[in-house]
Coordinates of C-alpha atoms and ligand atoms in Angstrom, one line a residue:
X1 CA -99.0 28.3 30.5
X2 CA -97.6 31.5 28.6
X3 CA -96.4 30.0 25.2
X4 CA -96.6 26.7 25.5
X5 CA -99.3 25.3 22.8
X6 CA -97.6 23.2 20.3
X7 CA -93.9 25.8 19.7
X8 CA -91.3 24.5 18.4
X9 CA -89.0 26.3 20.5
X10 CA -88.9 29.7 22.8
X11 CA -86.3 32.6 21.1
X12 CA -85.6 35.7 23.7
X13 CA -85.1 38.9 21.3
X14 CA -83.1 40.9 23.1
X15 CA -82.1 44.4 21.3
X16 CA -82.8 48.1 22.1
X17 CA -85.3 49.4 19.7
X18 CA -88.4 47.2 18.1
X19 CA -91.4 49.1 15.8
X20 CA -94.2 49.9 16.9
X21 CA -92.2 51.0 20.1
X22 CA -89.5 52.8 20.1
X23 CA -87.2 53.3 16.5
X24 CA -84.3 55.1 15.1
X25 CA -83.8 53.4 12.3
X26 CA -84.0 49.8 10.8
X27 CA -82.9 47.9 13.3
X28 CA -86.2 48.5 14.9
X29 CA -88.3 47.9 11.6
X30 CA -86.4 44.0 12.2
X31 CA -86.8 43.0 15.7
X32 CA -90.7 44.4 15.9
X33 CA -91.3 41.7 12.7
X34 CA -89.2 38.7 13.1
X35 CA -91.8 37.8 16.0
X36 CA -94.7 37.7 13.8
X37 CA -93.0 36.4 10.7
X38 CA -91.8 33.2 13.3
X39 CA -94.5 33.0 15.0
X40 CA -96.0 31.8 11.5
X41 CA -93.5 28.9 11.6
X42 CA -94.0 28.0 15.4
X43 CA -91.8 29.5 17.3
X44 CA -93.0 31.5 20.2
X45 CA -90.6 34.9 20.8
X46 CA -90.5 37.7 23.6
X47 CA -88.9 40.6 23.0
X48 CA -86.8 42.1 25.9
X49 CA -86.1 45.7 25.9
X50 CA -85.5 48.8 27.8
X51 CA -88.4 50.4 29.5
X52 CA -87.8 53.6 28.6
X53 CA -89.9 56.8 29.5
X54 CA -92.1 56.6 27.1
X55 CA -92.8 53.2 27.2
X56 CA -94.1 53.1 30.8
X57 CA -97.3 54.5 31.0
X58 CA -98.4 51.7 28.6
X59 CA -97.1 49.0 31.0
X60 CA -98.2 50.2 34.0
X61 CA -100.5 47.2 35.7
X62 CA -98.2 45.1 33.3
X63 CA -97.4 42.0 36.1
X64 CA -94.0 41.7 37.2
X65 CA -92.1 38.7 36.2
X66 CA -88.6 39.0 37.2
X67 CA -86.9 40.8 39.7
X68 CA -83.0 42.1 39.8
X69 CA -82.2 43.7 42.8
X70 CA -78.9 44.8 42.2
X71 CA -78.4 46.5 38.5
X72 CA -75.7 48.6 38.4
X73 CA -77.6 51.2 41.2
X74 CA -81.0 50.2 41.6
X75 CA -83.3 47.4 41.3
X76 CA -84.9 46.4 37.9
X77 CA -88.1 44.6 37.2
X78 CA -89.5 42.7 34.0
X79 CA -92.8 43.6 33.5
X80 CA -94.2 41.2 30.7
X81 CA -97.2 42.2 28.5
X82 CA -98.5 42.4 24.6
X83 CA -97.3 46.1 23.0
X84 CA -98.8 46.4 18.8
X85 CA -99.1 43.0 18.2
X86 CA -95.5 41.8 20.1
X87 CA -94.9 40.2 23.2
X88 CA -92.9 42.3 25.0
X89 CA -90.7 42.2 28.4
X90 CA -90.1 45.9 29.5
X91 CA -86.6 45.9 31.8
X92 CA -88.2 48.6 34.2
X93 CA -85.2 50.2 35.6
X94 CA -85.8 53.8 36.6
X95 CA -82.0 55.1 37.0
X96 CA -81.6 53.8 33.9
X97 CA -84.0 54.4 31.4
X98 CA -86.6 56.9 33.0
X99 CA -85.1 59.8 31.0
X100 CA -85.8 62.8 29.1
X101 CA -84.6 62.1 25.3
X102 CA -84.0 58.8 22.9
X103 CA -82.5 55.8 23.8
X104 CA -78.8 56.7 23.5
X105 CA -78.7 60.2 24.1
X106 CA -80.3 63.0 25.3
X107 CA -80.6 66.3 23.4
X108 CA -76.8 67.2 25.1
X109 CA -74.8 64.4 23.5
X110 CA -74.9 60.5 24.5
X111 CA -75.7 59.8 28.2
X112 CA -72.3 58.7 29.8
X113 CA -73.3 55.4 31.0
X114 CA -74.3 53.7 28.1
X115 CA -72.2 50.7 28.7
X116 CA -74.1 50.3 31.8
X117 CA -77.3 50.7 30.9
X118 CA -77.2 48.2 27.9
X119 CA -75.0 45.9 30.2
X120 CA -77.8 45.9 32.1
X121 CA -80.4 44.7 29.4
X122 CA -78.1 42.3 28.3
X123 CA -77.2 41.2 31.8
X124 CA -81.2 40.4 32.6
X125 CA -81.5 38.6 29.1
X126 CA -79.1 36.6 30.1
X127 CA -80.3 35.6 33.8
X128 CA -84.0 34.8 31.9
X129 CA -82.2 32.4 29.2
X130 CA -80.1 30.4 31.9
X131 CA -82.3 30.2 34.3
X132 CA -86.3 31.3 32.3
X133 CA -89.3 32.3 33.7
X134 CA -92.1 30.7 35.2
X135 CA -93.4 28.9 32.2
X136 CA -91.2 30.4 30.0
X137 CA -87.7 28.9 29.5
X138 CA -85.7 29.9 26.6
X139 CA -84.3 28.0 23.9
X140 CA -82.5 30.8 21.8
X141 CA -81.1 34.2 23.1
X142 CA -81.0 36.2 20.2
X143 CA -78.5 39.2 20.5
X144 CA -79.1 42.5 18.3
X145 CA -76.3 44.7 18.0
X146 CA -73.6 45.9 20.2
X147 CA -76.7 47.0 22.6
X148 CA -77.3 43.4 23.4
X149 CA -73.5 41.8 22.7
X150 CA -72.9 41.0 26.5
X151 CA -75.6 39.1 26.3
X152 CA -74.2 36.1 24.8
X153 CA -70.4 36.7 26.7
X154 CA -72.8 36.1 30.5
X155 CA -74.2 32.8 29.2
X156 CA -70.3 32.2 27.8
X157 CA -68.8 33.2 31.2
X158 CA -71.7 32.3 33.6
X159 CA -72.9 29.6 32.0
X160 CA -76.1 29.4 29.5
X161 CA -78.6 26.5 31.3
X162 CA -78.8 24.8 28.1
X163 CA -79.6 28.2 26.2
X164 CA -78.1 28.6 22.7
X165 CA -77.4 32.1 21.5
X166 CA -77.5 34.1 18.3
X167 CA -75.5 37.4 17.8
X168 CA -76.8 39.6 14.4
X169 CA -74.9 42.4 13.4
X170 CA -77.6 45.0 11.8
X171 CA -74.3 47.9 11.7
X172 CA -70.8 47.3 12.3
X173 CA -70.0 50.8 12.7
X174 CA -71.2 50.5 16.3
X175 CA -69.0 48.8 18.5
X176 CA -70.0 49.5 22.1
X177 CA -66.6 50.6 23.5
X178 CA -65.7 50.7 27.0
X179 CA -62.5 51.3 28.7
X180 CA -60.5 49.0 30.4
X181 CA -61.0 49.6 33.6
X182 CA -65.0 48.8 33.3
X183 CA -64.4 45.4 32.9
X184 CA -65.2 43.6 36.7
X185 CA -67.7 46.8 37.0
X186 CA -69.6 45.2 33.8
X187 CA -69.3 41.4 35.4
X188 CA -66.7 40.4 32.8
X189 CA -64.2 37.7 34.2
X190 CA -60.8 39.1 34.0
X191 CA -59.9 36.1 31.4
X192 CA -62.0 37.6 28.8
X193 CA -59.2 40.7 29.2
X194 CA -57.7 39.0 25.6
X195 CA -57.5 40.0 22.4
X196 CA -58.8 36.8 21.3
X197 CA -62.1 37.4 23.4
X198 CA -63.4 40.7 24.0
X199 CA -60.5 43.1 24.7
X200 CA -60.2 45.6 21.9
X201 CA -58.0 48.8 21.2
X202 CA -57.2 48.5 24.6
X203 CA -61.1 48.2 25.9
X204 CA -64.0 46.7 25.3
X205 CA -66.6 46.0 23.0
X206 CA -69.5 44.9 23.7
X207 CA -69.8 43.7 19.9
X208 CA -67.0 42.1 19.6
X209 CA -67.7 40.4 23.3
X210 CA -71.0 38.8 21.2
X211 CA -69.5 37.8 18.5
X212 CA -66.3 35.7 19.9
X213 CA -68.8 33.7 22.7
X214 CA -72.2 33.6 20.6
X215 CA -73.1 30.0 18.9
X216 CA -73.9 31.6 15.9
X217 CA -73.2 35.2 13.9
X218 CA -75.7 36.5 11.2
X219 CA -75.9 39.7 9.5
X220 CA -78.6 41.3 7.5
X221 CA -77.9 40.7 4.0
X222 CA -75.6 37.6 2.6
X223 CA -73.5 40.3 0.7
X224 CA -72.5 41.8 3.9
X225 CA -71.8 38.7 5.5
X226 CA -68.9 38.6 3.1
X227 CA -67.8 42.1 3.1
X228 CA -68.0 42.1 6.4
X229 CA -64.5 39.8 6.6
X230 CA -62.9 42.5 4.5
X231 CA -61.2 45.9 6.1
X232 CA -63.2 48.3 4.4
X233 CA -66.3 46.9 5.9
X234 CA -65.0 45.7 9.0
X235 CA -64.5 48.1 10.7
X236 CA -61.6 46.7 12.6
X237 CA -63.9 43.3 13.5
X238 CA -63.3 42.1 10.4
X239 CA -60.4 39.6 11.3
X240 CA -62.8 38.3 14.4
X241 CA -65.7 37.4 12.2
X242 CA -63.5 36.4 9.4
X243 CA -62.3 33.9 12.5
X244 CA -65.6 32.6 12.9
X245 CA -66.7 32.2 9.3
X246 CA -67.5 28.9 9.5
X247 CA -70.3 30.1 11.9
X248 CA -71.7 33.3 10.3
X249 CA -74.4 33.6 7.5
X250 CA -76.5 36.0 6.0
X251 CA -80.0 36.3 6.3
X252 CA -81.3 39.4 4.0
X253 CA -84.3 41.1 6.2
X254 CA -87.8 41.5 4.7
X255 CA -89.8 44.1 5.0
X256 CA -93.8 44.6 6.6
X257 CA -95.7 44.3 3.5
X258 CA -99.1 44.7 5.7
X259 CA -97.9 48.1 6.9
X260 CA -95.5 48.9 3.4
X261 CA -98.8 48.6 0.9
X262 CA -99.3 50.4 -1.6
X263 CA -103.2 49.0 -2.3
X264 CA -103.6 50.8 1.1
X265 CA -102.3 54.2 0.1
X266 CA -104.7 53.8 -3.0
X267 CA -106.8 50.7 -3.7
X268 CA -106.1 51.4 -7.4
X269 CA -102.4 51.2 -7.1
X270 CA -101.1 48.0 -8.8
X271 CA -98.4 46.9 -11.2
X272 CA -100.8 47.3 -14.3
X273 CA -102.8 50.1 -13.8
X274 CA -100.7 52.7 -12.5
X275 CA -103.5 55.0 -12.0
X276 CA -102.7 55.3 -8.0
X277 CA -99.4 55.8 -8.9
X278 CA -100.6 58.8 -10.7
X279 CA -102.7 60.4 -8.4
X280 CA -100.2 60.0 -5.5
X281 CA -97.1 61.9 -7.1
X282 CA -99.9 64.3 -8.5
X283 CA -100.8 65.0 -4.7
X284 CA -97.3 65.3 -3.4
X285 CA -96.4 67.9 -6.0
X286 CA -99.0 69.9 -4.9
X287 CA -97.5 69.3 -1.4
X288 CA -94.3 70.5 -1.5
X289 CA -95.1 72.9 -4.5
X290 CA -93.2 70.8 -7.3
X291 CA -93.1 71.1 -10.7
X292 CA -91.2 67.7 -12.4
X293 CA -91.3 67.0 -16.0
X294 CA -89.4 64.1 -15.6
X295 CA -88.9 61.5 -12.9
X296 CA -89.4 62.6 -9.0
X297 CA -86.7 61.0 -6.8
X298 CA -86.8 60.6 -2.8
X299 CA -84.6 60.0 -0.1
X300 CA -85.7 58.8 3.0
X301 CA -83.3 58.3 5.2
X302 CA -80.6 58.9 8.3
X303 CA -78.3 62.1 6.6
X304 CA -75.3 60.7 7.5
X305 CA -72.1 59.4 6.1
X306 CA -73.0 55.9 5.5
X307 CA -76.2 57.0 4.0
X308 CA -74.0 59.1 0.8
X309 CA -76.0 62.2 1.3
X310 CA -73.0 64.3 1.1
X311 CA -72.8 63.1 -2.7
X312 CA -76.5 64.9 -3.6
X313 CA -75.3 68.3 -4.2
X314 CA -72.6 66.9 -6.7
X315 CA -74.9 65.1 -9.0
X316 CA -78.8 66.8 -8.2
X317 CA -77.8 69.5 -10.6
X318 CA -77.8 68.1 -13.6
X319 CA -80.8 65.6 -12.7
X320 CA -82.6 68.9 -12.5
X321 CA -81.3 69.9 -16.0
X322 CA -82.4 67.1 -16.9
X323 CA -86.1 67.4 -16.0
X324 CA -85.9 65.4 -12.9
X325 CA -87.2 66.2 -9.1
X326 CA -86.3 65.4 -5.6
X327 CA -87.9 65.7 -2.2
X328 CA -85.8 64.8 0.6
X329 CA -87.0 63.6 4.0
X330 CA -84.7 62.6 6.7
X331 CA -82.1 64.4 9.1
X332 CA -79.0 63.9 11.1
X333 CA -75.6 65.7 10.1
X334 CA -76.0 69.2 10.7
X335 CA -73.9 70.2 7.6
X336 CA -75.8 67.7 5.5
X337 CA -79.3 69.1 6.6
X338 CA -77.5 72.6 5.2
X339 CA -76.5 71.5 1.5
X340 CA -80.0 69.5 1.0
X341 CA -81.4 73.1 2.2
X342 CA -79.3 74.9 -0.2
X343 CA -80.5 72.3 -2.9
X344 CA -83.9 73.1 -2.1
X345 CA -83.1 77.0 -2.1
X346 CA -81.3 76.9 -5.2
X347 CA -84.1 74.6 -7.4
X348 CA -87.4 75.9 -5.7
X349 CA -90.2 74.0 -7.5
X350 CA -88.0 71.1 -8.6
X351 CA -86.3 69.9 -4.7
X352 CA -88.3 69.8 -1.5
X353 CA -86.6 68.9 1.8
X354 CA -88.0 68.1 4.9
X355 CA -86.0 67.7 8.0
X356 CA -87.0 65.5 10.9
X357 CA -88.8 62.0 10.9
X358 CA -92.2 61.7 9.8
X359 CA -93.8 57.8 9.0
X360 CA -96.8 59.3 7.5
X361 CA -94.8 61.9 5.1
X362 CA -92.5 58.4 4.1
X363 CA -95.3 56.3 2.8
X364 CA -96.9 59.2 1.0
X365 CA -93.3 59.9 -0.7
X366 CA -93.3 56.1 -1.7
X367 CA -96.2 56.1 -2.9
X368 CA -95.8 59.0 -5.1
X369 CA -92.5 59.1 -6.3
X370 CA -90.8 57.8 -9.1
X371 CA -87.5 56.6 -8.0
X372 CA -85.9 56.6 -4.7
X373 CA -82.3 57.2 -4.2
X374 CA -80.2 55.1 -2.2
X375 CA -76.3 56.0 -2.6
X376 CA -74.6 54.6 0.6
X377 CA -71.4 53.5 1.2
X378 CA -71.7 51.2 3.2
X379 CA -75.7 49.2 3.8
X380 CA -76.1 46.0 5.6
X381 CA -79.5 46.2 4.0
X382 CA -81.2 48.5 3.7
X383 CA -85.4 48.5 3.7
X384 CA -86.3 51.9 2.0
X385 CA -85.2 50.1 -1.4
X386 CA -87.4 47.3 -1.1
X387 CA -90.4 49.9 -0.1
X388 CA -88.9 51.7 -3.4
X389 CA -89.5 47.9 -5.5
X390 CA -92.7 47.3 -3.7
X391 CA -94.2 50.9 -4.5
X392 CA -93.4 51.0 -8.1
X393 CA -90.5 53.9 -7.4
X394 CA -87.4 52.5 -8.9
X395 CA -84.0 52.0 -6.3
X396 CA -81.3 53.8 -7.6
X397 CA -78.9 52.2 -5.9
X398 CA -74.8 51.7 -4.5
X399 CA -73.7 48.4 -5.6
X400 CA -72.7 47.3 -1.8
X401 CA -74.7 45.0 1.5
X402 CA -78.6 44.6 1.1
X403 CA -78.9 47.1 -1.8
X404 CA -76.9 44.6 -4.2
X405 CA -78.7 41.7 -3.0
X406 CA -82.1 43.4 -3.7
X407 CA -81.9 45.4 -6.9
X408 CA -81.0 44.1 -10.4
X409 CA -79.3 46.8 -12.2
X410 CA -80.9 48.0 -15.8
X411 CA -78.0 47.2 -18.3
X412 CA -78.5 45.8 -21.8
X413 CA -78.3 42.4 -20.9
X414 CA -81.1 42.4 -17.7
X415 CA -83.6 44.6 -19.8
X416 CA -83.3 42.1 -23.1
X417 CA -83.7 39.4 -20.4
X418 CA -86.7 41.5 -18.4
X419 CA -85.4 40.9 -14.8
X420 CA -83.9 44.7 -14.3
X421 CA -85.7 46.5 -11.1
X422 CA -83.7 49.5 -11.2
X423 CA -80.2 51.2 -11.4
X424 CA -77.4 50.2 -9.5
X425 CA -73.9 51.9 -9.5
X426 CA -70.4 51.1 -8.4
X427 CA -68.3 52.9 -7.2
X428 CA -70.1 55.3 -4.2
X429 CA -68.9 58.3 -5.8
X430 CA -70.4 61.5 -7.4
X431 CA -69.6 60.4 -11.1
X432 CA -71.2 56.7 -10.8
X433 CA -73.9 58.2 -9.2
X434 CA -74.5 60.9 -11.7
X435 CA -74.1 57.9 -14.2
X436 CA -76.8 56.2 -12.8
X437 CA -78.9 59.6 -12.7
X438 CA -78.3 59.9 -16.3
X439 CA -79.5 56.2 -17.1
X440 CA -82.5 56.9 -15.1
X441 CA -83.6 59.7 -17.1
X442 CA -82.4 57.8 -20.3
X443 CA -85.1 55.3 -18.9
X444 CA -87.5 57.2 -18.1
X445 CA -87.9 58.6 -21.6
X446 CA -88.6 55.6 -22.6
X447 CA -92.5 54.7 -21.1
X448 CA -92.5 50.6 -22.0
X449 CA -89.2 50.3 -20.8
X450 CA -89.7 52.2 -17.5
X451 CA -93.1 50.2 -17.1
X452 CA -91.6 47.1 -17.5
X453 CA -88.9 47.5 -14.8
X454 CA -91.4 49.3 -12.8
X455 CA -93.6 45.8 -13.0
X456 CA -90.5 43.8 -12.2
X457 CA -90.0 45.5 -9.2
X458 CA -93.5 45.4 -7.9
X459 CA -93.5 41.6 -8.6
X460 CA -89.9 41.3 -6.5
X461 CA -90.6 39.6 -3.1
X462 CA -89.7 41.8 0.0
X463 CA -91.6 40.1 2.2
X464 CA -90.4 38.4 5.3
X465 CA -91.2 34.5 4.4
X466 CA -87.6 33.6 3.1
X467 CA -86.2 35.3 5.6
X468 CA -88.2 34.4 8.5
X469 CA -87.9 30.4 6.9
X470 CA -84.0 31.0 7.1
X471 CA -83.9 32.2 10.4
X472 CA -86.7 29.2 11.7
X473 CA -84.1 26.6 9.9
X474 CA -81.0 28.0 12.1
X475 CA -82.7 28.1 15.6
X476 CA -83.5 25.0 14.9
X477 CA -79.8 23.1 13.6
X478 CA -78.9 25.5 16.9
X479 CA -81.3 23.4 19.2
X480 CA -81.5 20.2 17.5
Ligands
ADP501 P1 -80.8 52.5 8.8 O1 -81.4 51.5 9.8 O2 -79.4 52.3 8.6 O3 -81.2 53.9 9.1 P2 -82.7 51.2 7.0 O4 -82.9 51.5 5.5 O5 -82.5 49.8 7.4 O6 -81.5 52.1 7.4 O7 -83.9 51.7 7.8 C1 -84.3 53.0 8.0 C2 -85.7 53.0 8.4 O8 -86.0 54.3 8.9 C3 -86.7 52.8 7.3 O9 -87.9 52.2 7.8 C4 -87.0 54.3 6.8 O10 -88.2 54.4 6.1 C5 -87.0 55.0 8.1 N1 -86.6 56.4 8.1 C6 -85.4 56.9 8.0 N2 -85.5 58.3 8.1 C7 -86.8 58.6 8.2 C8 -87.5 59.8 8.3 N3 -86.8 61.0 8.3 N4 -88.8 59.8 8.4 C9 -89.5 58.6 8.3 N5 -88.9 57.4 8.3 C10 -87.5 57.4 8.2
GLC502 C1 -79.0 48.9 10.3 C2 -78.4 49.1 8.8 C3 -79.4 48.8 7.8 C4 -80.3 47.6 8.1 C5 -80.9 47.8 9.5 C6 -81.8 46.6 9.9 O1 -79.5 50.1 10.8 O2 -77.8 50.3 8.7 O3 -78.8 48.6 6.5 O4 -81.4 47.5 7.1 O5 -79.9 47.9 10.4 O6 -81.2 45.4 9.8

């Protein structure tokens, strides 16, 4: 029988993206590890998620384990099977997910029937918790994001067999809004039409629908567990989760360290020798044609809004002047993509920039930079700053979520004590962050110093043990 040697428990993952599938940003990076990290510590997960196009040909001959006959327009299928390392239930639903473009959108703008299509997931994810399949009953739903937040509200309002359910919040900024008039076409009872359960702004969320009927609420990072129950971070949910504080916590994400390594980038890359270290920023100069006499910075990341992006062409200058470099890799807001060009354009041979998405380009940039920059206003967590501490390239980071759980600041006080593992600023804005510039070239002049924090932040542990250990402990006061 599928699972059944010796588990503590059975946890149904529920969420729209999971590495090595299908990713647009972190959220993925987090549901395609917890599996592993758990199954360490006995507990035997499935991860259910769309089937989308490019995820069928690798199920195909995958047997079918659940059948819906009626999803919103056509029947759906579970097709069950192992994808990189992860056991995996594909929701095969043609008129749903068979489509040209990502998961939420296609190249036009974001396909209409969102609410529909993750109301589906989360409507199957429910049906296998209550009722489980052959050999495979669940004792946790875990809900990811507004994708999955219906999940939880069915077992609420259908009832959940026994099933308990979990509801993490990896971004608040997105809600899953419906109107009104969606609520009997999304099987929502029309008691749940209250402000103290899902209604919201005169709709729904499918978010907010999670977080007011799931057993428990976690978010990604303990800091942003609190700031979460304040209105700048909120986000409008902030009096709902504020409401249910005595049932939230904050469980700070890890990161892969067999696929983040930096002995596999070079075998001569360690905290003492830096001699990989070397070699790797010596190769991505010649890359992208650089030139940097002082420190090289990176960004990796989404270029939005959150991110801080729109604060680089404030503060880079200077941190040229100042004999520092930066290659950026990301992309996203069209006028953002435009003032990292014109950075590029206006320091050739000093700032690099290269928009799309490219994993390969990200671990080279890791493993050859100095520092990487991480000035967003708002970060749950946050992973690229603990690739930054486990790669030897110092965070240089907004004081705020995951980032201020993760870095130690340099100030006088953590360098006499030798715990600093980087430079942390407060507030997001382009004079704190060209503060924070100007202390890492301050630092950087000065080689013990900068090795010492450098070795701190290599010795910092990102990897998922904690974490996974935390989240073991609450599935199980959840089932007990
Ligand atoms: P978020 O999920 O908010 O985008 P995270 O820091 O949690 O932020 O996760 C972002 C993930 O996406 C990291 O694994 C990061 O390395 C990766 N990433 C972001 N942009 C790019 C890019 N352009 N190329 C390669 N990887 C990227
Ligand atoms: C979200 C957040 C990011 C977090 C990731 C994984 O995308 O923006 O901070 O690291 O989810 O939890």
């Amino acid at each position: 029988m599928a699972g059944a040697q010796s588990s503590r428990g059975r946890v149904l993952s529920v969420a729209s993206e999971c590495v090595p599938l299908v990713k647009t940003g972190g959220l993925a990076d987090v549901v395609g590890a917890l599996p592993g990290a758990l199954a360490g510590l006995g507990w035997d997960m499935k991860v259910l998620l769309p089937c989308y196009r490019a995820l069928r040909a690798g199920a195909a001959g995958w047997p079918v384990v659940w059948d819906e006959a009626d999803l919103w327009g056509g029947p759906g299928r579970v097709l069950s099977g192992e994808m990189g390392g992860v056991s995996v239930l594909l929701l095969d639903a043609p008129h749903l997910y068979d489509r040209e473009g990502g998961p939420y959108s296609s190249p036009v703008g974001e396909y209409p029937d969102n609410a529909v299509r993750f109301a589906a997931l989360s409507w199957v994810a429910a049906r296998i918790a209550r009722e489980g399949l052959e050999g495979w009953k669940p004792d946790v739903l875990h809900a990811h994001d507004w994708q999955a937040g219906l999940a939880p509200a069915y077992l609420a309002y259908h009832g959940n067999g026994g099933c308990k359910s979990v509801m993490t919040i990896h971004n608040i900024a997105f809600q899953g809004w419906a109107p009104a008039h969606m609520l009997g076409v999304l099987r929502l009872p029309g008691h749940a039409w209250h402000p103290e359960a899902l209604e919201y702004y005169g709709g729904i969320s499918t978010l907010k629908a999670g977080l007011v009927t799931a057993d428990w609420i976690t978010t990604v990072s303990p800091t942003y567990a609190a700031e979460l129950m304040r209105p700048e971070f909120g986000m409008g949910l902030q009096g709902v989760i504020a409401a249910r504080g005595a049932a939230v916590s904050g469980i700070l994400n890890g990161v892969d360290t067999g696929v983040w390594d930096p002995g596999a980038e070079d075998p001569a890359f360690s905290a003492k020798s830096l001699v990989g270290k070397a070699a790797s920023r010596a190769a991505l100069c010649a890359e992208f044609g650089l030139e940097v006499p002082g420190p090289l910075a990176i960004v990796v990341s989404r270029l939005t809004d959150q991110k801080g992006i729109d604060l680089l062409p404030a503060v880079i200058p200077d941190f040229i002047l100042g004999g520092g470099g930066l290659i950026v890799l990301g992309s996203g807001d069209p006028g953002m993509e435009g003032a990292v060009r014109a950075l590029a354009a206006r320091f050739p041979g000093r700032v690099a920039v290269r928009i799309g998405y490219d994993e390969g380009l990200s671990h080279r940039l890791f493993a050859g930079a100095d520092a990487v920059l991480v000035p967003s206003r708002f970060e749950p967590c946050g992973l690229t700053q603990m690739y930054g501490l486990r790669y030897g390239t110092l965070p240089v980071v907004a004081l705020t979520g995951g980032l201020a759980d993760t870095v130690i600041g340099a100030s006088p006080a953590t360098l006499t004590a030798g715990v600093a593992t980087g430079v942390t600023f407060h507030p997001v804005d382009a004079l704190a962050f060209g503060q924070a510039l100007a202390q890492l070239l301050a630092l950087y002049a000065q080689p013990k110093t900068w090795a010492k924090v450098r070795a701190n932040a290599m010795a910092h542990p990102v990897g998922w043990e904690t974490s996974a250990a935390a989240y073991a402990g609450l599935y199980e006061r959840l089932t007990a």
